Amino acid sequence: MTHTIDDLQAAKAELERLQERDSTDTSGNPEKYHTRIAAARRQVYEIEKALKSADALPRTEHEEIEFKLDKAFPTARSREIVELEGILFQRRFRPLTKSRSGKTVTTWDAYWIKLSES
């Protein structure tokens, strides 16, 4: 699916609307909007990632390096060490979203750590 800047703005507006409703909710249920807010955050994250991947949004210098690494090493496993342009990097993963109970990771965020110049 191809996303647009308008899609991103709509997703951010929806997330903001849900967060506002959650902050003003007086129903006595603190988890009432939890699932919808988590889904909206995930959607904003995925749309931003897709737009940056398609060069529709600018990437930071760090994101540009990660983009090059992801392109060069798409199947890198956790803690795998690779070399790009004479620099060593390690592939890492961290929980991006968890289940409502917090016990199960539902989405992992892949990232790279710069180890050293080789």
Coordinates of C-alpha atoms in Angstrom, one line a residue:
M1 CA 0.0 0.0 0.0
T2 CA 1.3 3.4 -0.9
H3 CA 1.0 6.1 1.8
T4 CA 0.8 9.8 1.3
I5 CA 1.7 12.8 3.6
D6 CA -2.1 13.2 4.0
D7 CA -2.4 9.7 5.3
L8 CA 0.3 10.5 7.9
Q9 CA -1.4 13.7 8.9
A10 CA -4.7 11.9 9.3
A11 CA -3.1 9.1 11.4
K12 CA -1.4 11.7 13.7
A13 CA -4.7 13.5 14.0
E14 CA -6.5 10.3 15.0
L15 CA -3.8 9.5 17.5
E16 CA -4.1 12.9 19.0
R17 CA -7.9 12.7 19.1
L18 CA -7.7 9.3 21.0
Q19 CA -5.2 10.6 23.4
E20 CA -7.3 13.7 24.1
R21 CA -10.4 11.5 24.7
D22 CA -8.4 9.2 27.0
S23 CA -7.1 12.2 29.0
T24 CA -10.6 13.6 29.5
D25 CA -12.4 10.2 30.1
T26 CA -14.2 10.0 33.4
S27 CA -15.6 6.5 33.0
G28 CA -13.3 5.0 35.7
N29 CA -11.7 2.6 33.2
P30 CA -8.1 3.6 32.8
E31 CA -7.6 1.1 30.0
K32 CA -10.6 2.1 27.9
Y33 CA -8.6 3.6 25.0
H34 CA -5.4 1.5 25.4
T35 CA -5.9 -0.8 22.4
R36 CA -7.0 2.0 20.0
I37 CA -4.2 4.3 21.1
A38 CA -1.6 1.5 20.6
A39 CA -3.0 0.7 17.1
A40 CA -3.0 4.4 16.2
R41 CA 0.7 4.7 17.3
R42 CA 1.6 1.6 15.3
Q43 CA -0.1 3.1 12.3
V44 CA 1.7 6.4 12.6
Y45 CA 5.0 4.5 13.0
E46 CA 4.4 2.3 9.9
I47 CA 3.3 5.2 7.7
E48 CA 6.3 7.3 8.7
K49 CA 8.6 4.4 8.0
A50 CA 7.0 3.7 4.6
L51 CA 7.2 7.4 3.6
K52 CA 10.9 7.6 4.6
S53 CA 11.6 4.4 2.8
A54 CA 10.0 5.9 -0.4
D55 CA 12.0 9.2 0.1
A56 CA 8.7 11.1 0.6
L57 CA 9.9 12.3 4.0
P58 CA 13.5 13.3 4.8
R59 CA 15.6 11.0 7.0
T60 CA 18.0 12.0 9.7
E61 CA 21.6 11.2 9.3
H62 CA 21.2 8.2 11.6
E63 CA 18.1 7.0 9.8
E64 CA 20.0 7.3 6.5
I65 CA 22.7 5.0 7.8
E66 CA 20.1 2.5 9.1
F67 CA 18.4 2.6 5.7
K68 CA 21.6 1.8 3.9
L69 CA 22.3 -1.1 6.4
D70 CA 18.8 -2.4 6.1
K71 CA 19.1 -2.4 2.3
A72 CA 22.6 -4.0 2.3
F73 CA 21.8 -6.6 5.0
P74 CA 18.0 -7.3 4.9
T75 CA 18.3 -10.7 6.6
A76 CA 20.7 -9.7 9.4
R77 CA 19.9 -11.6 12.6
S78 CA 19.9 -10.3 16.2
R79 CA 23.5 -9.4 17.4
E80 CA 24.9 -10.1 13.9
I81 CA 27.9 -7.8 13.2
V82 CA 28.3 -6.4 9.7
E83 CA 30.7 -3.9 8.0
L84 CA 29.5 -1.0 5.9
E85 CA 31.9 1.6 4.5
G86 CA 34.6 0.5 6.9
I87 CA 32.5 0.8 10.0
L88 CA 31.2 -2.2 12.1
F89 CA 27.6 -2.3 13.1
Q90 CA 25.5 -4.7 15.1
R91 CA 21.9 -5.6 14.4
R92 CA 19.7 -5.3 17.5
F93 CA 15.9 -5.6 18.3
R94 CA 13.8 -4.1 21.0
P95 CA 10.1 -4.3 21.8
L96 CA 8.1 -1.7 20.0
T97 CA 4.6 -2.7 21.2
K98 CA 3.4 -5.2 23.8
S99 CA 0.2 -6.9 24.5
R100 CA -2.2 -5.4 26.9
S101 CA -0.8 -7.5 29.8
G102 CA 2.7 -6.4 28.9
K103 CA 3.9 -10.0 28.8
T104 CA 4.0 -10.6 25.0
V105 CA 5.8 -8.5 22.5
T106 CA 3.5 -7.8 19.5
T107 CA 5.9 -5.7 17.4
W108 CA 9.7 -5.6 17.4
D109 CA 11.8 -2.6 16.4
A110 CA 15.0 -3.4 14.5
Y111 CA 17.9 -1.0 14.8
W112 CA 21.7 -0.8 14.4
I113 CA 24.4 0.0 16.9
K114 CA 27.7 1.4 15.6
L115 CA 30.5 -0.6 17.2
S116 CA 33.7 0.9 15.8
E117 CA 35.7 1.9 12.8
S118 CA 37.5 -1.1 11.3

